[in-house]
PDB file of C-alpha atoms and ligand atoms in Angstrom:
ATOM      1  CA  UNK M  93     115.851 275.225 195.605  1.00 93.00           C
ATOM      2  CA  UNK M  94     114.487 278.749 195.648  1.00 96.00           C
ATOM      3  CA  UNK M  95     117.640 279.810 198.405  1.00 97.00           C
ATOM      4  CA  UNK M  96     120.134 278.188 195.762  1.00 98.00           C
ATOM      5  CA  UNK M  97     119.223 279.827 192.483  1.00 98.00           C
ATOM      6  CA  UNK M  98     121.686 283.063 192.414  1.00 98.00           C
ATOM      7  CA  UNK M  99     124.176 280.593 193.583  1.00 98.00           C
ATOM      8  CA  UNK M 100     123.482 277.654 190.347  1.00 98.00           C
ATOM      9  CA  UNK M 101     123.105 281.027 188.141  1.00 98.00           C
ATOM     10  CA  UNK M 102     126.277 282.106 188.922  1.00 98.00           C
ATOM     11  CA  UNK M 103     128.589 278.686 188.783  1.00 99.00           C
ATOM     12  CA  UNK M 104     126.379 277.863 185.206  1.00 98.00           C
ATOM     13  CA  UNK M 105     127.779 281.493 184.089  1.00 98.00           C
ATOM     14  CA  UNK M 106     131.087 280.716 185.270  1.00 98.00           C
ATOM     15  CA  UNK M 107     131.869 277.276 183.777  1.00 98.00           C
ATOM     16  CA  UNK M 108     130.795 279.099 180.650  1.00 98.00           C
ATOM     17  CA  UNK M 109     133.423 282.024 180.454  1.00 98.00           C
ATOM     18  CA  UNK M 110     136.014 279.785 182.175  1.00 98.00           C
ATOM     19  CA  UNK M 111     135.290 276.945 179.940  1.00 98.00           C
ATOM     20  CA  UNK M 112     134.905 274.076 182.744  1.00 99.00           C
ATOM     21  CA  UNK M 113     133.008 271.413 183.343  1.00 99.00           C
ATOM     22  CA  UNK M 114     132.170 270.184 187.054  1.00 99.00           C
ATOM     23  CA  UNK M 115     132.880 266.728 187.588  1.00 99.00           C
ATOM     24  CA  UNK M 116     130.662 265.412 190.823  1.00 99.00           C
ATOM     25  CA  UNK M 117     131.071 262.216 193.341  1.00 98.00           C
ATOM     26  CA  UNK M 118     127.905 260.360 193.990  1.00 98.00           C
ATOM     27  CA  UNK M 119     127.498 261.919 197.426  1.00 98.00           C
ATOM     28  CA  UNK M 120     127.703 265.946 197.007  1.00 98.00           C
ATOM     29  CA  UNK M 121     124.546 266.788 197.613  1.00 98.00           C
ATOM     30  CA  UNK M 122     121.363 267.356 195.545  1.00 98.00           C
ATOM     31  CA  UNK M 123     121.825 271.154 195.144  1.00 98.00           C
ATOM     32  CA  UNK M 124     125.229 270.022 193.712  1.00 98.00           C
ATOM     33  CA  UNK M 125     124.575 266.871 191.867  1.00 98.00           C
ATOM     34  CA  UNK M 126     121.895 267.581 189.830  1.00 98.00           C
ATOM     35  CA  UNK M 127     121.921 271.608 190.127  1.00 98.00           C
ATOM     36  CA  UNK M 128     125.615 272.555 188.775  1.00 98.00           C
ATOM     37  CA  UNK M 129     127.421 269.237 187.992  1.00 98.00           C
ATOM     38  CA  UNK M 130     128.534 268.381 184.250  1.00 98.00           C
ATOM     39  CA  UNK M 131     129.528 264.529 184.480  1.00 98.00           C
ATOM     40  CA  UNK M 132     128.464 262.813 188.271  1.00 98.00           C
ATOM     41  CA  UNK M 133     129.497 258.911 189.124  1.00 98.00           C
ATOM     42  CA  UNK M 134     131.084 257.017 191.327  1.00 98.00           C
ATOM     43  CA  UNK M 135     135.355 256.954 191.831  1.00 98.00           C
ATOM     44  CA  UNK M 136     136.092 255.059 189.005  1.00 98.00           C
ATOM     45  CA  UNK M 137     133.042 256.885 187.005  1.00 98.00           C
ATOM     46  CA  UNK M 138     134.977 260.134 187.552  1.00 98.00           C
ATOM     47  CA  UNK M 139     138.536 258.890 186.520  1.00 98.00           C
ATOM     48  CA  UNK M 140     137.340 257.303 183.312  1.00 98.00           C
ATOM     49  CA  UNK M 141     135.639 260.428 182.099  1.00 98.00           C
ATOM     50  CA  UNK M 142     138.631 262.661 183.575  1.00 98.00           C
ATOM     51  CA  UNK M 143     140.758 261.564 180.957  1.00 98.00           C
ATOM     52  CA  UNK M 144     138.461 262.304 178.068  1.00 98.00           C
ATOM     53  CA  UNK M 145     137.075 266.121 179.668  1.00 98.00           C
ATOM     54  CA  UNK M 146     138.063 268.598 177.034  1.00 98.00           C
ATOM     55  CA  UNK M 147     137.427 271.774 178.867  1.00 98.00           C
ATOM     56  CA  UNK M 148     140.514 273.539 179.761  1.00 98.00           C
ATOM     57  CA  UNK M 149     139.080 273.673 183.728  1.00 99.00           C
ATOM     58  CA  UNK M 150     137.748 270.994 185.518  1.00 99.00           C
ATOM     59  CA  UNK M 151     136.285 271.735 189.022  1.00 99.00           C
ATOM     60  CA  UNK M 152     136.333 268.320 191.251  1.00 99.00           C
ATOM     61  CA  UNK M 153     133.546 267.979 193.345  1.00 99.00           C
ATOM     62  CA  UNK M 154     134.513 265.265 195.393  1.00 98.00           C
ATOM     63  CA  UNK M 155     137.684 264.843 198.246  1.00 99.00           C
ATOM     64  CA  UNK M 156     141.537 265.791 197.477  1.00 98.00           C
ATOM     65  CA  UNK M 157     142.343 262.147 195.815  1.00 98.00           C
ATOM     66  CA  UNK M 158     139.670 262.199 193.071  1.00 98.00           C
ATOM     67  CA  UNK M 159     141.243 265.880 191.900  1.00 98.00           C
ATOM     68  CA  UNK M 160     144.827 264.423 191.981  1.00 98.00           C
ATOM     69  CA  UNK M 161     143.077 261.135 189.617  1.00 98.00           C
ATOM     70  CA  UNK M 162     142.310 263.437 187.378  1.00 98.00           C
ATOM     71  CA  UNK M 163     144.765 265.653 186.998  1.00 98.00           C
ATOM     72  CA  UNK M 164     147.459 262.925 186.261  1.00 98.00           C
ATOM     73  CA  UNK M 165     144.980 261.356 184.199  1.00 98.00           C
ATOM     74  CA  UNK M 166     144.458 264.569 182.146  1.00 98.00           C
ATOM     75  CA  UNK M 167     147.465 267.232 183.179  1.00 98.00           C
ATOM     76  CA  UNK M 168     146.735 269.813 180.447  1.00 98.00           C
ATOM     77  CA  UNK M 169     144.119 270.560 182.203  1.00 98.00           C
ATOM     78  CA  UNK M 170     143.383 273.529 185.196  1.00 98.00           C
ATOM     79  CA  UNK M 171     142.174 270.854 187.917  1.00 99.00           C
ATOM     80  CA  UNK M 172     140.025 272.745 190.633  1.00 99.00           C
ATOM     81  CA  UNK M 173     139.384 271.813 194.065  1.00 99.00           C
ATOM     82  CA  UNK M 174     136.674 274.091 195.702  1.00 98.00           C
ATOM     83  CA  UNK M 175     138.278 273.493 199.934  1.00 98.00           C
ATOM     84  CA  UNK M 176     141.425 272.057 199.647  1.00 98.00           C
ATOM     85  CA  UNK M 177     140.752 270.280 203.395  1.00 98.00           C
ATOM     86  CA  UNK M 178     138.863 267.538 201.502  1.00 98.00           C
ATOM     87  CA  UNK M 179     140.749 264.929 202.593  1.00 98.00           C
ATOM     88  CA  UNK M 180     139.641 260.880 203.561  1.00 98.00           C
ATOM     89  CA  UNK M 181     140.394 258.993 206.251  1.00 98.00           C
ATOM     90  CA  UNK M 182     141.861 256.312 203.571  1.00 98.00           C
ATOM     91  CA  UNK M 183     143.876 258.567 202.358  1.00 98.00           C
ATOM     92  CA  UNK M 184     145.097 259.823 205.751  1.00 98.00           C
ATOM     93  CA  UNK M 185     145.974 256.486 206.262  1.00 98.00           C
ATOM     94  CA  UNK M 186     149.350 255.271 204.939  1.00 98.00           C
ATOM     95  CA  UNK M 187     152.718 256.283 203.624  1.00 98.00           C
ATOM     96  CA  UNK M 188     155.256 255.129 200.733  1.00 98.00           C
ATOM     97  CA  UNK M 189     157.325 253.868 203.659  1.00 98.00           C
ATOM     98  CA  UNK M 190     154.335 251.483 204.642  1.00 98.00           C
ATOM     99  CA  UNK M 191     154.045 249.811 201.112  1.00 98.00           C
ATOM    100  CA  UNK M 192     157.768 249.671 201.301  1.00 98.00           C
ATOM    101  CA  UNK M 193     157.686 247.867 204.624  1.00 98.00           C
ATOM    102  CA  UNK M 194     154.532 245.305 203.280  1.00 98.00           C
ATOM    103  CA  UNK M 195     156.962 244.190 199.975  1.00 98.00           C
ATOM    104  CA  UNK M 196     159.346 243.379 202.877  1.00 98.00           C
ATOM    105  CA  UNK M 197     157.267 241.234 204.528  1.00 98.00           C
ATOM    106  CA  UNK M 198     155.620 239.991 201.679  1.00 98.00           C
ATOM    107  CA  UNK M 199     158.648 239.603 198.844  1.00 98.00           C
ATOM    108  CA  UNK M 200     156.353 239.132 195.400  1.00 98.00           C
ATOM    109  CA  UNK M 201     152.720 240.231 196.261  1.00 98.00           C
ATOM    110  CA  UNK M 202     151.609 242.538 194.187  1.00 98.00           C
ATOM    111  CA  UNK M 203     150.797 246.157 195.678  1.00 99.00           C
ATOM    112  CA  UNK M 204     146.791 246.873 194.523  1.00 99.00           C
ATOM    113  CA  UNK M 205     145.984 250.348 195.656  1.00 98.00           C
ATOM    114  CA  UNK M 206     142.565 251.363 196.234  1.00 98.00           C
ATOM    115  CA  UNK M 207     142.017 254.841 194.614  1.00 98.00           C
ATOM    116  CA  UNK M 208     141.115 256.568 197.693  1.00 98.00           C
ATOM    117  CA  UNK M 209     145.029 257.305 198.054  1.00 98.00           C
ATOM    118  CA  UNK M 210     147.485 260.157 197.957  1.00 98.00           C
ATOM    119  CA  UNK M 211     149.965 260.057 194.598  1.00 98.00           C
ATOM    120  CA  UNK M 212     152.404 259.340 196.478  1.00 98.00           C
ATOM    121  CA  UNK M 213     150.800 256.430 197.703  1.00 99.00           C
ATOM    122  CA  UNK M 214     149.562 255.489 194.272  1.00 99.00           C
ATOM    123  CA  UNK M 215     153.290 255.780 192.669  1.00 99.00           C
ATOM    124  CA  UNK M 216     154.484 252.790 195.232  1.00 98.00           C
ATOM    125  CA  UNK M 217     151.752 250.726 193.679  1.00 98.00           C
ATOM    126  CA  UNK M 218     151.927 248.143 191.048  1.00 98.00           C
ATOM    127  CA  UNK M 219     148.281 248.496 190.237  1.00 99.00           C
ATOM    128  CA  UNK M 220     144.895 250.386 191.885  1.00 99.00           C
ATOM    129  CA  UNK M 221     141.569 249.575 191.952  1.00 98.00           C
ATOM    130  CA  UNK M 222     138.073 251.164 193.064  1.00 98.00           C
ATOM    131  CA  UNK M 223     135.308 249.151 195.005  1.00 98.00           C
ATOM    132  CA  UNK M 224     133.124 249.493 191.674  1.00 98.00           C
ATOM    133  CA  UNK M 225     136.613 247.534 189.772  1.00 98.00           C
ATOM    134  CA  UNK M 226     138.375 245.661 192.774  1.00 98.00           C
ATOM    135  CA  UNK M 227     136.969 241.966 192.085  1.00 98.00           C
ATOM    136  CA  UNK M 228     137.942 242.305 188.494  1.00 98.00           C
ATOM    137  CA  UNK M 229     141.605 243.571 189.000  1.00 98.00           C
ATOM    138  CA  UNK M 230     142.153 240.646 191.718  1.00 98.00           C
ATOM    139  CA  UNK M 231     140.983 238.338 189.341  1.00 98.00           C
ATOM    140  CA  UNK M 232     142.959 239.826 186.177  1.00 98.00           C
ATOM    141  CA  UNK M 233     146.674 239.272 188.663  1.00 98.00           C
ATOM    142  CA  UNK M 234     145.920 235.347 188.426  1.00 98.00           C
ATOM    143  CA  UNK M 235     148.406 235.098 191.883  1.00 98.00           C
ATOM    144  CA  UNK M 236     147.045 233.303 195.227  1.00 98.00           C
ATOM    145  CA  UNK M 237     147.924 236.231 197.693  1.00 98.00           C
ATOM    146  CA  UNK M 238     147.975 240.309 196.951  1.00 99.00           C
ATOM    147  CA  UNK M 239     148.474 243.466 199.418  1.00 99.00           C
ATOM    148  CA  UNK M 240     145.567 244.763 199.071  1.00 99.00           C
ATOM    149  CA  UNK M 241     145.285 248.810 200.801  1.00 98.00           C
ATOM    150  CA  UNK M 242     145.012 250.855 202.382  1.00 98.00           C
ATOM    151  CA  UNK M 243     140.954 249.510 203.345  1.00 98.00           C
ATOM    152  CA  UNK M 244     141.119 246.389 206.042  1.00 99.00           C
ATOM    153  CA  UNK M 245     137.361 246.020 205.341  1.00 99.00           C
ATOM    154  CA  UNK M 246     137.405 246.371 201.487  1.00 99.00           C
ATOM    155  CA  UNK M 247     140.475 244.332 200.860  1.00 98.00           C
ATOM    156  CA  UNK M 248     138.552 241.303 203.251  1.00 98.00           C
ATOM    157  CA  UNK M 249     135.053 241.973 201.556  1.00 98.00           C
ATOM    158  CA  UNK M 250     136.822 241.176 198.010  1.00 98.00           C
ATOM    159  CA  UNK M 251     138.759 238.712 199.623  1.00 98.00           C
ATOM    160  CA  UNK M 252     135.914 236.326 200.426  1.00 98.00           C
ATOM    161  CA  UNK M 253     134.232 236.725 196.646  1.00 98.00           C
ATOM    162  CA  UNK M 254     137.962 236.000 194.991  1.00 98.00           C
ATOM    163  CA  UNK M 255     139.303 233.229 197.307  1.00 98.00           C
ATOM    164  CA  UNK M 256     142.798 235.440 196.900  1.00 98.00           C
ATOM    165  CA  UNK M 257     144.675 235.302 200.506  1.00 98.00           C
ATOM    166  CA  UNK M 258     145.156 239.272 201.387  1.00 98.00           C
ATOM    167  CA  UNK M 259     147.387 241.105 202.932  1.00 98.00           C
ATOM    168  CA  UNK M 260     146.097 244.585 204.158  1.00 98.00           C
ATOM    169  CA  UNK M 261     146.532 247.662 206.364  1.00 98.00           C
ATOM    170  CA  UNK M 262     144.718 249.225 209.051  1.00 98.00           C
ATOM    171  CA  UNK M 263     143.082 251.844 207.308  1.00 98.00           C
ATOM    172  CA  UNK M 264     139.080 252.137 206.941  1.00 99.00           C
ATOM    173  CA  UNK M 265     136.638 254.913 205.965  1.00 98.00           C
ATOM    174  CA  UNK M 266     135.322 256.982 208.703  1.00 98.00           C
ATOM    175  CA  UNK M 267     131.808 257.028 207.620  1.00 98.00           C
ATOM    176  CA  UNK M 268     131.524 253.300 206.385  1.00 98.00           C
ATOM    177  CA  UNK M 269     133.106 251.535 209.246  1.00 98.00           C
ATOM    178  CA  UNK M 270     130.413 252.855 211.677  1.00 98.00           C
ATOM    179  CA  UNK M 271     127.653 250.756 210.376  1.00 98.00           C
ATOM    180  CA  UNK M 272     127.011 248.041 212.419  1.00 98.00           C
ATOM    181  CA  UNK M 273     125.235 244.618 211.629  1.00 98.00           C
ATOM    182  CA  UNK M 274     122.674 245.844 214.305  1.00 98.00           C
ATOM    183  CA  UNK M 275     121.999 248.734 212.246  1.00 98.00           C
ATOM    184  CA  UNK M 276     121.048 246.181 209.542  1.00 98.00           C
ATOM    185  CA  UNK M 277     118.785 244.041 211.789  1.00 98.00           C
ATOM    186  CA  UNK M 278     117.067 246.922 213.190  1.00 98.00           C
ATOM    187  CA  UNK M 279     116.231 248.432 209.427  1.00 98.00           C
ATOM    188  CA  UNK M 280     114.497 244.866 208.524  1.00 98.00           C
ATOM    189  CA  UNK M 281     112.234 245.070 211.635  1.00 98.00           C
ATOM    190  CA  UNK M 282     111.653 248.624 210.992  1.00 98.00           C
ATOM    191  CA  UNK M 283     110.779 248.025 207.493  1.00 98.00           C
ATOM    192  CA  UNK M 284     109.834 244.421 206.616  1.00 98.00           C
ATOM    193  CA  UNK M 285     110.721 243.432 202.963  1.00 98.00           C
ATOM    194  CA  UNK M 286     113.199 246.136 202.615  1.00 98.00           C
ATOM    195  CA  UNK M 287     116.582 245.973 200.292  1.00 98.00           C
ATOM    196  CA  UNK M 288     119.516 246.493 201.970  1.00 98.00           C
ATOM    197  CA  UNK M 289     122.683 247.600 199.890  1.00 98.00           C
ATOM    198  CA  UNK M 290     126.132 248.566 201.843  1.00 98.00           C
ATOM    199  CA  UNK M 291     129.186 249.301 200.510  1.00 98.00           C
ATOM    200  CA  UNK M 292     132.451 247.302 200.195  1.00 98.00           C
ATOM    201  CA  UNK M 293     133.771 249.858 202.447  1.00 98.00           C
ATOM    202  CA  UNK M 294     131.693 248.547 205.373  1.00 98.00           C
ATOM    203  CA  UNK M 295     133.224 245.791 208.091  1.00 99.00           C
ATOM    204  CA  UNK M 296     132.274 241.927 206.759  1.00 98.00           C
ATOM    205  CA  UNK M 297     130.269 241.453 208.662  1.00 98.00           C
ATOM    206  CA  UNK M 298     127.808 244.620 208.127  1.00 98.00           C
ATOM    207  CA  UNK M 299     127.867 243.254 204.107  1.00 98.00           C
ATOM    208  CA  UNK M 300     127.068 239.758 205.772  1.00 98.00           C
ATOM    209  CA  UNK M 301     123.846 241.341 206.669  1.00 98.00           C
ATOM    210  CA  UNK M 302     122.968 243.002 203.597  1.00 98.00           C
ATOM    211  CA  UNK M 303     121.248 242.205 200.557  1.00 98.00           C
ATOM    212  CA  UNK M 304     123.939 243.374 197.630  1.00 98.00           C
ATOM    213  CA  UNK M 305     126.843 245.040 198.115  1.00 98.00           C
ATOM    214  CA  UNK M 306     128.627 247.606 195.956  1.00 98.00           C
ATOM    215  CA  UNK M 307     130.400 250.505 194.612  1.00 98.00           C
ATOM    216  CA  UNK M 308     128.238 254.272 194.703  1.00 98.00           C
ATOM    217  CA  UNK M 309     127.208 253.190 190.994  1.00 98.00           C
ATOM    218  CA  UNK M 310     126.784 250.132 191.422  1.00 98.00           C
ATOM    219  CA  UNK M 311     124.258 250.522 194.124  1.00 98.00           C
ATOM    220  CA  UNK M 312     122.509 252.946 191.944  1.00 98.00           C
ATOM    221  CA  UNK M 313     122.512 250.447 188.942  1.00 98.00           C
ATOM    222  CA  UNK M 314     121.108 247.909 191.719  1.00 98.00           C
ATOM    223  CA  UNK M 315     117.700 250.750 192.171  1.00 98.00           C
ATOM    224  CA  UNK M 316     117.070 251.780 188.676  1.00 98.00           C
ATOM    225  CA  UNK M 317     117.114 247.825 187.445  1.00 98.00           C
ATOM    226  CA  UNK M 318     115.555 245.544 190.343  1.00 98.00           C
ATOM    227  CA  UNK M 319     113.374 249.155 191.377  1.00 98.00           C
ATOM    228  CA  UNK M 320     112.843 247.270 195.260  1.00 98.00           C
ATOM    229  CA  UNK M 321     109.696 249.104 196.665  1.00 98.00           C
ATOM    230  CA  UNK M 322     111.670 249.912 199.628  1.00 98.00           C
ATOM    231  CA  UNK M 323     115.403 250.030 199.842  1.00 98.00           C
ATOM    232  CA  UNK M 324     118.409 251.090 202.607  1.00 98.00           C
ATOM    233  CA  UNK M 325     121.670 252.054 201.016  1.00 98.00           C
ATOM    234  CA  UNK M 326     124.019 251.769 203.548  1.00 98.00           C
ATOM    235  CA  UNK M 327     125.947 254.601 202.685  1.00 98.00           C
ATOM    236  CA  UNK M 328     126.472 258.443 203.302  1.00 98.00           C
ATOM    237  CA  UNK M 329     123.647 260.277 202.887  1.00 97.00           C
ATOM    238  CA  UNK M 330     123.415 262.109 199.898  1.00 98.00           C
ATOM    239  CA  UNK M 331     123.477 258.915 198.153  1.00 98.00           C
ATOM    240  CA  UNK M 332     119.978 258.074 198.730  1.00 97.00           C
ATOM    241  CA  UNK M 333     119.228 261.824 198.362  1.00 97.00           C
ATOM    242  CA  UNK M 334     120.084 261.958 194.670  1.00 98.00           C
ATOM    243  CA  UNK M 335     118.535 258.412 193.188  1.00 98.00           C
ATOM    244  CA  UNK M 336     115.550 259.262 195.409  1.00 97.00           C
ATOM    245  CA  UNK M 337     115.518 263.279 193.807  1.00 97.00           C
ATOM    246  CA  UNK M 338     115.074 260.589 190.567  1.00 96.00           C
ATOM    247  CA  UNK M 339     112.856 258.325 191.609  1.00 97.00           C
ATOM    248  CA  UNK M 340     110.487 259.602 194.035  1.00 96.00           C
ATOM    249  CA  UNK M 341     107.886 256.451 193.325  1.00 97.00           C
ATOM    250  CA  UNK M 342     110.736 253.735 195.911  1.00 98.00           C
ATOM    251  CA  UNK M 343     111.072 254.427 199.221  1.00 98.00           C
ATOM    252  CA  UNK M 344     114.505 254.932 200.761  1.00 98.00           C
ATOM    253  CA  UNK M 345     114.566 254.561 204.496  1.00 97.00           C
ATOM    254  CA  UNK M 346     117.682 256.980 205.120  1.00 92.00           C
ATOM    255  CA  UNK M 347     120.681 254.975 207.902  1.00 86.00           C
ATOM    256  CA  UNK M 348     123.016 257.489 206.786  1.00 93.00           C
ATOM    257  CA  UNK M 349     126.277 258.693 208.371  1.00 96.00           C
ATOM    258  CA  UNK M 350     127.751 262.164 206.398  1.00 98.00           C
ATOM    259  CA  UNK M 351     131.204 262.452 205.464  1.00 98.00           C
ATOM    260  CA  UNK M 352     132.719 265.868 206.007  1.00 98.00           C
ATOM    261  CA  UNK M 353     135.263 265.892 203.688  1.00 98.00           C
ATOM    262  CA  UNK M 354     132.620 265.247 200.330  1.00 98.00           C
ATOM    263  CA  UNK M 355     130.238 267.901 202.154  1.00 98.00           C
ATOM    264  CA  UNK M 356     132.642 271.092 201.846  1.00 98.00           C
ATOM    265  CA  UNK M 357     131.992 270.933 198.719  1.00 98.00           C
ATOM    266  CA  UNK M 358     129.419 273.725 199.040  1.00 98.00           C
ATOM    267  CA  UNK M 359     127.897 276.202 196.363  1.00 98.00           C
ATOM    268  CA  UNK M 360     129.733 278.575 197.578  1.00 98.00           C
ATOM    269  CA  UNK M 361     132.956 276.610 197.781  1.00 99.00           C
ATOM    270  CA  UNK M 362     132.455 276.062 193.974  1.00 99.00           C
ATOM    271  CA  UNK M 363     131.466 279.170 193.234  1.00 99.00           C
ATOM    272  CA  UNK M 364     135.064 280.623 194.444  1.00 99.00           C
ATOM    273  CA  UNK M 365     136.847 278.070 192.903  1.00 99.00           C
ATOM    274  CA  UNK M 366     135.465 279.325 189.571  1.00 98.00           C
ATOM    275  CA  UNK M 367     135.564 282.694 190.438  1.00 98.00           C
ATOM    276  CA  UNK M 368     139.124 283.259 192.001  1.00 98.00           C
ATOM    277  CA  UNK M 369     140.602 279.715 189.924  1.00 98.00           C
ATOM    278  CA  UNK M 370     141.874 278.160 192.910  1.00 97.00           C
ATOM    279  CA  UNK M 371     142.663 275.812 195.370  1.00 98.00           C
ATOM    280  CA  UNK M 372     144.442 274.306 192.088  1.00 98.00           C
ATOM    281  CA  UNK M 373     145.472 270.482 192.496  1.00 98.00           C
ATOM    282  CA  UNK M 374     148.801 270.093 191.247  1.00 98.00           C
ATOM    283  CA  UNK M 375     150.643 266.781 191.521  1.00 98.00           C
ATOM    284  CA  UNK M 376     155.126 266.221 192.448  1.00 97.00           C
ATOM    285  CA  UNK M 377     156.243 265.524 188.634  1.00 96.00           C
ATOM    286  CA  UNK M 378     158.646 263.173 191.005  1.00 95.00           C
ATOM    287  CA  UNK M 379     155.409 260.347 191.525  1.00 98.00           C
ATOM    288  CA  UNK M 380     153.129 261.635 189.111  1.00 98.00           C
ATOM    289  CA  UNK M 381     154.678 259.094 186.191  1.00 98.00           C
ATOM    290  CA  UNK M 382     154.325 256.090 188.347  1.00 98.00           C
ATOM    291  CA  UNK M 383     151.031 257.147 190.140  1.00 98.00           C
ATOM    292  CA  UNK M 384     149.713 257.483 186.539  1.00 98.00           C
ATOM    293  CA  UNK M 385     151.047 254.024 185.798  1.00 98.00           C
ATOM    294  CA  UNK M 386     149.460 252.312 188.226  1.00 98.00           C
ATOM    295  CA  UNK M 387     145.957 254.012 187.782  1.00 98.00           C
ATOM    296  CA  UNK M 388     146.535 253.485 183.710  1.00 98.00           C
ATOM    297  CA  UNK M 389     147.333 249.672 184.818  1.00 98.00           C
ATOM    298  CA  UNK M 390     143.686 249.656 186.465  1.00 98.00           C
ATOM    299  CA  UNK M 391     141.431 251.372 183.538  1.00 98.00           C
ATOM    300  CA  UNK M 392     143.346 248.917 180.914  1.00 98.00           C
ATOM    301  CA  UNK M 393     141.785 245.474 183.172  1.00 98.00           C
ATOM    302  CA  UNK M 394     138.723 247.654 183.712  1.00 91.00           C
TER     303      UNK M 394
HETATM  304  P1  13P X 525     132.783 254.951 195.390  1.00 86.07           P
HETATM  305  O1  13P X 525     131.956 256.157 194.718  1.00 86.07           O
HETATM  306  O2  13P X 525     133.639 254.756 194.233  1.00 86.07           O
HETATM  307  O3  13P X 525     131.606 253.088 195.586  1.00 86.07           O
HETATM  308  O4  13P X 525     133.503 255.216 196.443  1.00 86.07           O
HETATM  309  C1  13P X 525     133.096 255.419 197.651  1.00 86.07           C
HETATM  310  C2  13P X 525     133.681 256.540 198.381  1.00 86.07           C
HETATM  311  O5  13P X 525     133.805 256.452 199.810  1.00 86.07           O
HETATM  312  C3  13P X 525     134.408 257.712 197.979  1.00 86.07           C
HETATM  313  O6  13P X 525     135.360 258.681 198.728  1.00 86.07           O
HETATM  314 FE1  SF4 X 526     136.613 258.693 202.294  1.00 86.07          FE
HETATM  315 FE2  SF4 X 526     135.060 257.750 203.230  1.00 86.07          FE
HETATM  316 FE3  SF4 X 526     134.691 260.206 202.835  1.00 86.07          FE
HETATM  317 FE4  SF4 X 526     134.717 258.038 200.526  1.00 86.07          FE
HETATM  318  S1  SF4 X 526     133.058 258.832 202.154  1.00 86.07           S
HETATM  319  S2  SF4 X 526     135.673 260.099 200.990  1.00 86.07           S
HETATM  320  S3  SF4 X 526     136.292 256.941 201.526  1.00 86.07           S
HETATM  321  S4  SF4 X 526     136.151 259.111 204.508  1.00 86.07           S
END
C-alpha cells in the first residue's frame, strides 16, 4: 500500500476541503474501496444512501448510471464521476424507443427497468429494480406478465424465481455473460467442498450450477453469515479481493472477469475529480422527474 499513500492522503484532505464523500460500488479495487471510500455497497445500497448524504459533493466511484441515480435522488448535491467513460454494456443496450416498442407489442404489461440504464430509459419505465430487490419488486406488482429490461439473463433468472412471465430485451452484462457452467464444474473439481455464489446477471445455466445467486451485497452477507471455508464468487474480480481483505481466514477461489468501466475509478482519477471539480453529472430536466419517480417507486417497495 506504500505506493498508494500519497494519493490516499491527498484524497482524504481534499474530501475535507471540498465537503465531499465517496460512494463506492463493491467492484472498486481495494485501495479505493478500503482506502478512501465513505459509503460502500451494491447498487441498491448506494441509491438508498445517496438520498441521505449531507455533504455538498458526492464522488461516485462506480459507473455513470450510479452517478445519475445519486443526482436524481439528491439533486442539490454536486455529483462527480471520476471518468465519464465509465459506462455499462447494459445501459448502452437500450433506448426509450425500445421501451415504446415493447409497450406497443405487450399492451398493459408494466415496465420494470434495471437500474443499470440511463435516466432517459428510467423515465420511460414504470418502476426500477436492482439485482438485490428484483424478486420483491416483481412480486409487488401482482401481475402475471411484466416487461423486464434490459438484462435478458436477470429477467429469466427472476422469472424462474417468481413464476411471473417476463418479456425482455437482448441486453447483457459484458462481465457476467462470459461465465459458463463449465467454469463452475471446473472450480468444483479443483476445489472439492467449495461454495459457489453467482450474480444473477449470469446466464441461467450458470446460476443453475451455483449454490446461491444474489447481488454483490447478498454475496457479502452470505459469506459473512454462512462463513464457508472455501468460496468462489462468480462475478467481477474486485468483489473477492474486497471481502477477502476483511476475512483472511476464508479461502477465495477466484474465477473472475474484470469490468473495464468500474476499473476507470483509479485513485488518480478520484484525486483529479476532487482537485478539478469535474466531471460533474447532471440529468436532463426533461427526464429527471419521471426517472426519479421510477426509482422512488422502487425504494418505496424495498
Ligand atoms: P449489484 O452490486 O447491485 O449486485 O450490481 C452489480 C453490477 O454489475 C453493478 O454494475
Ligand atoms: Fe455494467 Fe456489468 Fe460493468 Fe456492472 S459489471 S457496470 S453491469 S458492465
